[in-house]
Amino acid sequence: MENGKLQIIYFEKIDSTQKYLIEKIKNNSLIPPVCIWSEMQTDGIGSRNNKWIGKKGNLFFSFALEQAKLKEVPLESLSIYFGWIFKKTLNKLGSKAVMKWPNDIYLIKEKPKKIGGVITNITRNTIICGIGLNTKFAPNNEFESLDIEIKNDKILKSFFSNLQTQTWEHVINEYKAEFEEYKKIFAISGKLLGDGSLSNNKKRIYSKR
């Protein structure tokens, strides 16, 4: 992705930024790099085929990049790559967010509560990443909302600015330290390897995009 080349399209309301962008990439209606974002999503996609509950005012976006632009990033760890950069973006803006392996964003107060998540697909040699964040509202008591007050478009702008500067080596080396610090809190065992997988009892566990 090069400066000034990213197309950003805003919808006041959408069923799913991820579904919409995948469809447009498949029929060549949109070409990467492009981002679809909204503050109201009615049928969002979560990881492991779960539904991401969308409350009006939160941040929902999906973006498409050419797969060739990210050759260095292991395919199984694309969500780790994008998730860490997004988490670091929130930190730079004043949040105490942390990342749970492999693709969730949390706040840790009395207990860990999820505030966001990342899902990544590959379609026609194009990486399509979707991110949802409870910037304003948590859907229920099992979740939390962001711990800073900030406009969604500022988060988006900051994220894409940071995305242009981060290599996979830098991301995984930074994340390893946080992973070790919080893995007991998240009840995760194993060692984080250089490709983003976990080594557990001599077996490797890979994240699912």
PDB file of C-alpha atoms in Angstrom:
ATOM      1  CA  MET A   1       0.000   0.000   0.000  1.00  0.00           C
ATOM      2  CA  GLU A   2       1.392   3.355  -1.015  1.00  0.00           C
ATOM      3  CA  ASN A   3       0.618   6.782   0.384  1.00  0.00           C
ATOM      4  CA  GLY A   4      -2.426   8.429  -1.147  1.00  0.00           C
ATOM      5  CA  LYS A   5      -3.578   5.318  -3.015  1.00  0.00           C
ATOM      6  CA  LEU A   6      -6.028   3.863  -0.484  1.00  0.00           C
ATOM      7  CA  GLN A   7      -9.682   4.387  -1.390  1.00  0.00           C
ATOM      8  CA  ILE A   8     -11.938   4.740   1.674  1.00  0.00           C
ATOM      9  CA  ILE A   9     -15.700   4.352   1.284  1.00  0.00           C
ATOM     10  CA  TYR A  10     -18.113   5.144   4.140  1.00  0.00           C
ATOM     11  CA  PHE A  11     -21.605   3.702   4.660  1.00  0.00           C
ATOM     12  CA  GLU A  12     -23.950   5.083   7.299  1.00  0.00           C
ATOM     13  CA  LYS A  13     -25.364   1.550   7.651  1.00  0.00           C
ATOM     14  CA  ILE A  14     -24.330  -1.789   6.149  1.00  0.00           C
ATOM     15  CA  ASP A  15     -25.019  -5.473   6.736  1.00  0.00           C
ATOM     16  CA  SER A  16     -21.334  -6.451   6.789  1.00  0.00           C
ATOM     17  CA  THR A  17     -18.276  -4.569   5.547  1.00  0.00           C
ATOM     18  CA  GLN A  18     -16.531  -7.914   5.074  1.00  0.00           C
ATOM     19  CA  LYS A  19     -19.303  -9.509   3.004  1.00  0.00           C
ATOM     20  CA  TYR A  20     -19.701  -6.376   0.918  1.00  0.00           C
ATOM     21  CA  LEU A  21     -16.004  -6.055   0.148  1.00  0.00           C
ATOM     22  CA  ILE A  22     -15.527  -9.751  -0.660  1.00  0.00           C
ATOM     23  CA  GLU A  23     -18.392  -9.575  -3.149  1.00  0.00           C
ATOM     24  CA  LYS A  24     -17.031  -6.427  -4.797  1.00  0.00           C
ATOM     25  CA  ILE A  25     -13.527  -7.906  -5.084  1.00  0.00           C
ATOM     26  CA  LYS A  26     -14.910 -11.096  -6.635  1.00  0.00           C
ATOM     27  CA  ASN A  27     -16.815  -9.234  -9.353  1.00  0.00           C
ATOM     28  CA  ASN A  28     -14.045  -6.644  -9.898  1.00  0.00           C
ATOM     29  CA  SER A  29     -16.276  -3.746  -8.842  1.00  0.00           C
ATOM     30  CA  LEU A  30     -13.530  -2.619  -6.462  1.00  0.00           C
ATOM     31  CA  ILE A  31      -9.785  -3.153  -6.605  1.00  0.00           C
ATOM     32  CA  PRO A  32      -7.233  -2.983  -3.768  1.00  0.00           C
ATOM     33  CA  PRO A  33      -6.170  -1.059  -1.857  1.00  0.00           C
ATOM     34  CA  VAL A  34      -9.643  -0.125  -0.675  1.00  0.00           C
ATOM     35  CA  CYS A  35     -11.457   0.169   2.657  1.00  0.00           C
ATOM     36  CA  ILE A  36     -15.167  -0.023   3.491  1.00  0.00           C
ATOM     37  CA  TRP A  37     -16.203   1.346   6.876  1.00  0.00           C
ATOM     38  CA  SER A  38     -19.339   2.082   8.841  1.00  0.00           C
ATOM     39  CA  GLU A  39     -20.596   2.915  12.324  1.00  0.00           C
ATOM     40  CA  MET A  40     -23.622   0.631  12.038  1.00  0.00           C
ATOM     41  CA  GLN A  41     -23.401  -3.012  10.979  1.00  0.00           C
ATOM     42  CA  THR A  42     -26.405  -5.351  11.061  1.00  0.00           C
ATOM     43  CA  ASP A  43     -24.918  -8.737  10.106  1.00  0.00           C
ATOM     44  CA  GLY A  44     -21.258  -8.688  10.984  1.00  0.00           C
ATOM     45  CA  ILE A  45     -18.942 -11.700  10.766  1.00  0.00           C
ATOM     46  CA  GLY A  46     -16.875 -12.809  13.742  1.00  0.00           C
ATOM     47  CA  SER A  47     -14.164 -15.441  13.986  1.00  0.00           C
ATOM     48  CA  ARG A  48     -15.051 -19.161  13.876  1.00  0.00           C
ATOM     49  CA  ASN A  49     -18.275 -18.317  12.004  1.00  0.00           C
ATOM     50  CA  ASN A  50     -19.655 -16.359  14.941  1.00  0.00           C
ATOM     51  CA  LYS A  51     -21.740 -13.230  14.472  1.00  0.00           C
ATOM     52  CA  TRP A  52     -20.234  -9.915  15.527  1.00  0.00           C
ATOM     53  CA  ILE A  53     -22.958  -7.890  17.236  1.00  0.00           C
ATOM     54  CA  GLY A  54     -22.913  -4.335  15.904  1.00  0.00           C
ATOM     55  CA  LYS A  55     -24.166  -1.361  17.912  1.00  0.00           C
ATOM     56  CA  LYS A  56     -24.592   2.010  16.250  1.00  0.00           C
ATOM     57  CA  GLY A  57     -21.618   4.283  16.869  1.00  0.00           C
ATOM     58  CA  ASN A  58     -18.976   1.558  17.016  1.00  0.00           C
ATOM     59  CA  LEU A  59     -16.295   1.053  14.365  1.00  0.00           C
ATOM     60  CA  PHE A  60     -16.597  -1.585  11.646  1.00  0.00           C
ATOM     61  CA  PHE A  61     -14.281  -1.730   8.649  1.00  0.00           C
ATOM     62  CA  SER A  62     -12.815  -4.090   6.093  1.00  0.00           C
ATOM     63  CA  PHE A  63      -9.939  -3.410   3.753  1.00  0.00           C
ATOM     64  CA  ALA A  64      -8.413  -5.176   0.783  1.00  0.00           C
ATOM     65  CA  LEU A  65      -4.709  -5.350  -0.083  1.00  0.00           C
ATOM     66  CA  GLU A  66      -2.876  -7.208  -2.810  1.00  0.00           C
ATOM     67  CA  GLN A  67      -1.499 -10.454  -1.399  1.00  0.00           C
ATOM     68  CA  ALA A  68       1.809  -9.818  -3.164  1.00  0.00           C
ATOM     69  CA  LYS A  69       2.336  -6.707  -1.035  1.00  0.00           C
ATOM     70  CA  LEU A  70       2.569  -8.821   2.136  1.00  0.00           C
ATOM     71  CA  LYS A  71       4.646 -11.806   1.005  1.00  0.00           C
ATOM     72  CA  GLU A  72       6.693 -11.768   4.202  1.00  0.00           C
ATOM     73  CA  VAL A  73       3.668 -12.321   6.472  1.00  0.00           C
ATOM     74  CA  PRO A  74       2.744 -16.011   7.058  1.00  0.00           C
ATOM     75  CA  LEU A  75      -0.732 -16.617   5.628  1.00  0.00           C
ATOM     76  CA  GLU A  76      -1.907 -18.282   8.854  1.00  0.00           C
ATOM     77  CA  SER A  77      -0.847 -15.217  10.845  1.00  0.00           C
ATOM     78  CA  LEU A  78      -2.342 -12.366   8.844  1.00  0.00           C
ATOM     79  CA  SER A  79      -4.859 -11.659  11.614  1.00  0.00           C
ATOM     80  CA  ILE A  80      -2.033 -11.524  14.143  1.00  0.00           C
ATOM     81  CA  TYR A  81      -0.199  -9.040  11.933  1.00  0.00           C
ATOM     82  CA  PHE A  82      -3.172  -6.728  11.401  1.00  0.00           C
ATOM     83  CA  GLY A  83      -4.454  -7.202  14.951  1.00  0.00           C
ATOM     84  CA  TRP A  84      -1.157  -6.217  16.547  1.00  0.00           C
ATOM     85  CA  ILE A  85      -0.806  -3.095  14.421  1.00  0.00           C
ATOM     86  CA  PHE A  86      -4.398  -2.148  15.268  1.00  0.00           C
ATOM     87  CA  LYS A  87      -3.810  -2.764  18.972  1.00  0.00           C
ATOM     88  CA  LYS A  88      -0.625  -0.670  18.878  1.00  0.00           C
ATOM     89  CA  THR A  89      -2.551   2.086  17.122  1.00  0.00           C
ATOM     90  CA  LEU A  90      -5.055   2.132  19.996  1.00  0.00           C
ATOM     91  CA  ASN A  91      -2.178   2.237  22.500  1.00  0.00           C
ATOM     92  CA  LYS A  92      -0.641   5.240  20.766  1.00  0.00           C
ATOM     93  CA  LEU A  93      -4.011   6.976  20.990  1.00  0.00           C
ATOM     94  CA  GLY A  94      -4.116   6.394  24.770  1.00  0.00           C
ATOM     95  CA  SER A  95      -5.850   3.024  25.202  1.00  0.00           C
ATOM     96  CA  LYS A  96      -4.630   0.186  27.426  1.00  0.00           C
ATOM     97  CA  ALA A  97      -5.875  -2.456  24.983  1.00  0.00           C
ATOM     98  CA  VAL A  98      -4.007  -5.773  24.721  1.00  0.00           C
ATOM     99  CA  MET A  99      -4.175  -8.550  22.146  1.00  0.00           C
ATOM    100  CA  LYS A 100      -5.259 -12.116  22.854  1.00  0.00           C
ATOM    101  CA  TRP A 101      -3.792 -14.729  20.510  1.00  0.00           C
ATOM    102  CA  PRO A 102      -4.560 -14.863  17.709  1.00  0.00           C
ATOM    103  CA  ASN A 103      -7.041 -12.162  16.722  1.00  0.00           C
ATOM    104  CA  ASP A 104      -8.942 -10.539  19.611  1.00  0.00           C
ATOM    105  CA  ILE A 105      -8.543  -7.149  21.275  1.00  0.00           C
ATOM    106  CA  TYR A 106      -9.188  -6.962  25.019  1.00  0.00           C
ATOM    107  CA  LEU A 107      -9.207  -4.658  28.012  1.00  0.00           C
ATOM    108  CA  ILE A 108      -8.098  -6.113  31.337  1.00  0.00           C
ATOM    109  CA  LYS A 109      -9.842  -4.614  34.360  1.00  0.00           C
ATOM    110  CA  GLU A 110     -11.379  -6.846  37.017  1.00  0.00           C
ATOM    111  CA  LYS A 111     -11.275  -9.544  34.355  1.00  0.00           C
ATOM    112  CA  PRO A 112     -10.445  -9.618  30.627  1.00  0.00           C
ATOM    113  CA  LYS A 113     -13.251  -8.421  28.368  1.00  0.00           C
ATOM    114  CA  LYS A 114     -13.250  -8.348  24.602  1.00  0.00           C
ATOM    115  CA  ILE A 115     -13.604  -5.011  22.828  1.00  0.00           C
ATOM    116  CA  GLY A 116     -12.742  -5.996  19.265  1.00  0.00           C
ATOM    117  CA  GLY A 117     -11.698  -8.656  16.828  1.00  0.00           C
ATOM    118  CA  VAL A 118      -9.984  -9.296  13.511  1.00  0.00           C
ATOM    119  CA  ILE A 119     -10.897 -11.701  10.708  1.00  0.00           C
ATOM    120  CA  THR A 120      -8.941 -12.220   7.487  1.00  0.00           C
ATOM    121  CA  ASN A 121      -9.804 -13.943   4.205  1.00  0.00           C
ATOM    122  CA  ILE A 122      -8.002 -14.351   0.890  1.00  0.00           C
ATOM    123  CA  THR A 123     -10.015 -13.942  -2.303  1.00  0.00           C
ATOM    124  CA  ARG A 124      -8.560 -13.802  -5.831  1.00  0.00           C
ATOM    125  CA  ASN A 125      -5.018 -13.139  -4.572  1.00  0.00           C
ATOM    126  CA  THR A 126      -6.392 -10.349  -2.415  1.00  0.00           C
ATOM    127  CA  ILE A 127      -6.177 -10.145   1.365  1.00  0.00           C
ATOM    128  CA  ILE A 128      -9.428  -8.928   2.908  1.00  0.00           C
ATOM    129  CA  CYS A 129      -9.252  -8.053   6.590  1.00  0.00           C
ATOM    130  CA  GLY A 130     -12.236  -7.062   8.713  1.00  0.00           C
ATOM    131  CA  ILE A 131     -11.973  -5.347  12.101  1.00  0.00           C
ATOM    132  CA  GLY A 132     -14.729  -4.542  14.577  1.00  0.00           C
ATOM    133  CA  LEU A 133     -14.247  -2.380  17.661  1.00  0.00           C
ATOM    134  CA  ASN A 134     -16.630  -1.382  20.444  1.00  0.00           C
ATOM    135  CA  THR A 135     -15.568   2.247  20.486  1.00  0.00           C
ATOM    136  CA  LYS A 136     -18.783   3.508  22.075  1.00  0.00           C
ATOM    137  CA  PHE A 137     -20.951   0.630  23.251  1.00  0.00           C
ATOM    138  CA  ALA A 138     -20.564  -2.950  24.454  1.00  0.00           C
ATOM    139  CA  PRO A 139     -23.342  -5.268  23.210  1.00  0.00           C
ATOM    140  CA  ASN A 140     -23.709  -6.961  26.609  1.00  0.00           C
ATOM    141  CA  ASN A 141     -21.953  -7.567  29.940  1.00  0.00           C
ATOM    142  CA  GLU A 142     -19.617 -10.119  28.409  1.00  0.00           C
ATOM    143  CA  PHE A 143     -17.913  -7.383  26.394  1.00  0.00           C
ATOM    144  CA  GLU A 144     -16.367  -3.980  27.080  1.00  0.00           C
ATOM    145  CA  SER A 145     -16.091  -0.718  25.179  1.00  0.00           C
ATOM    146  CA  LEU A 146     -12.946   1.236  24.386  1.00  0.00           C
ATOM    147  CA  ASP A 147     -11.353   3.042  27.331  1.00  0.00           C
ATOM    148  CA  ILE A 148     -10.753   6.325  25.483  1.00  0.00           C
ATOM    149  CA  GLU A 149     -13.044   8.783  23.760  1.00  0.00           C
ATOM    150  CA  ILE A 150     -12.010   9.222  20.163  1.00  0.00           C
ATOM    151  CA  LYS A 151     -13.663   9.562  16.786  1.00  0.00           C
ATOM    152  CA  ASN A 152     -13.783   6.467  14.610  1.00  0.00           C
ATOM    153  CA  ASP A 153     -12.314   8.198  11.575  1.00  0.00           C
ATOM    154  CA  LYS A 154      -9.248   9.192  13.599  1.00  0.00           C
ATOM    155  CA  ILE A 155      -8.666   5.560  14.621  1.00  0.00           C
ATOM    156  CA  LEU A 156      -9.017   4.513  11.000  1.00  0.00           C
ATOM    157  CA  LYS A 157      -6.602   7.158   9.725  1.00  0.00           C
ATOM    158  CA  SER A 158      -4.023   6.325  12.397  1.00  0.00           C
ATOM    159  CA  PHE A 159      -4.248   2.593  11.712  1.00  0.00           C
ATOM    160  CA  PHE A 160      -3.576   2.905   7.999  1.00  0.00           C
ATOM    161  CA  SER A 161      -0.715   5.285   8.672  1.00  0.00           C
ATOM    162  CA  ASN A 162       0.873   2.737  11.016  1.00  0.00           C
ATOM    163  CA  LEU A 163       0.167  -0.182   8.672  1.00  0.00           C
ATOM    164  CA  GLN A 164       2.529   1.210   6.065  1.00  0.00           C
ATOM    165  CA  THR A 165       5.542   1.088   8.378  1.00  0.00           C
ATOM    166  CA  GLN A 166       5.381  -2.321  10.105  1.00  0.00           C
ATOM    167  CA  THR A 167       7.262  -5.429   8.986  1.00  0.00           C
ATOM    168  CA  TRP A 168       6.281  -8.934  10.090  1.00  0.00           C
ATOM    169  CA  GLU A 169       9.574  -9.360  11.953  1.00  0.00           C
ATOM    170  CA  HIS A 170       8.950  -6.199  13.951  1.00  0.00           C
ATOM    171  CA  VAL A 171       5.351  -7.172  14.724  1.00  0.00           C
ATOM    172  CA  ILE A 172       6.055 -10.722  15.896  1.00  0.00           C
ATOM    173  CA  ASN A 173       9.036  -9.690  18.018  1.00  0.00           C
ATOM    174  CA  GLU A 174       6.948  -7.056  19.798  1.00  0.00           C
ATOM    175  CA  TYR A 175       3.991  -9.347  20.252  1.00  0.00           C
ATOM    176  CA  LYS A 176       6.067 -12.153  21.785  1.00  0.00           C
ATOM    177  CA  ALA A 177       6.752 -10.016  24.873  1.00  0.00           C
ATOM    178  CA  GLU A 178       3.083  -9.168  25.418  1.00  0.00           C
ATOM    179  CA  PHE A 179       2.036 -12.743  24.705  1.00  0.00           C
ATOM    180  CA  GLU A 180       4.263 -14.025  27.528  1.00  0.00           C
ATOM    181  CA  GLU A 181       3.008 -11.329  29.890  1.00  0.00           C
ATOM    182  CA  TYR A 182      -0.681 -12.092  29.447  1.00  0.00           C
ATOM    183  CA  LYS A 183      -0.946 -15.740  28.379  1.00  0.00           C
ATOM    184  CA  LYS A 184      -1.793 -16.939  31.901  1.00  0.00           C
ATOM    185  CA  ILE A 185      -4.601 -14.390  32.153  1.00  0.00           C
ATOM    186  CA  PHE A 186      -6.000 -15.696  28.876  1.00  0.00           C
ATOM    187  CA  ALA A 187      -5.355 -19.352  29.848  1.00  0.00           C
ATOM    188  CA  ILE A 188      -3.158 -19.957  26.806  1.00  0.00           C
ATOM    189  CA  SER A 189      -0.291 -22.432  27.029  1.00  0.00           C
ATOM    190  CA  GLY A 190       2.652 -22.874  24.726  1.00  0.00           C
ATOM    191  CA  LYS A 191       5.378 -20.775  23.181  1.00  0.00           C
ATOM    192  CA  LEU A 192       4.773 -18.228  20.436  1.00  0.00           C
ATOM    193  CA  LEU A 193       6.987 -19.041  17.450  1.00  0.00           C
ATOM    194  CA  GLY A 194       8.358 -16.794  14.739  1.00  0.00           C
ATOM    195  CA  ASP A 195       5.607 -17.685  12.268  1.00  0.00           C
ATOM    196  CA  GLY A 196       2.846 -16.795  14.762  1.00  0.00           C
ATOM    197  CA  SER A 197       1.979 -20.399  15.631  1.00  0.00           C
ATOM    198  CA  LEU A 198       2.041 -21.904  19.125  1.00  0.00           C
ATOM    199  CA  SER A 199       4.352 -24.732  20.125  1.00  0.00           C
ATOM    200  CA  ASN A 200       2.492 -26.931  22.607  1.00  0.00           C
ATOM    201  CA  ASN A 201       3.644 -30.438  23.578  1.00  0.00           C
ATOM    202  CA  LYS A 202       5.848 -30.604  20.480  1.00  0.00           C
ATOM    203  CA  LYS A 203       2.897 -29.755  18.222  1.00  0.00           C
ATOM    204  CA  ARG A 204       2.314 -26.540  16.358  1.00  0.00           C
ATOM    205  CA  ILE A 205      -1.039 -24.797  16.639  1.00  0.00           C
ATOM    206  CA  TYR A 206      -1.893 -22.318  13.906  1.00  0.00           C
ATOM    207  CA  SER A 207      -4.482 -19.606  14.067  1.00  0.00           C
ATOM    208  CA  LYS A 208      -7.447 -19.740  11.740  1.00  0.00           C
ATOM    209  CA  ARG A 209      -7.916 -16.665   9.616  1.00  0.00           C
TER     210      ARG A 209
END
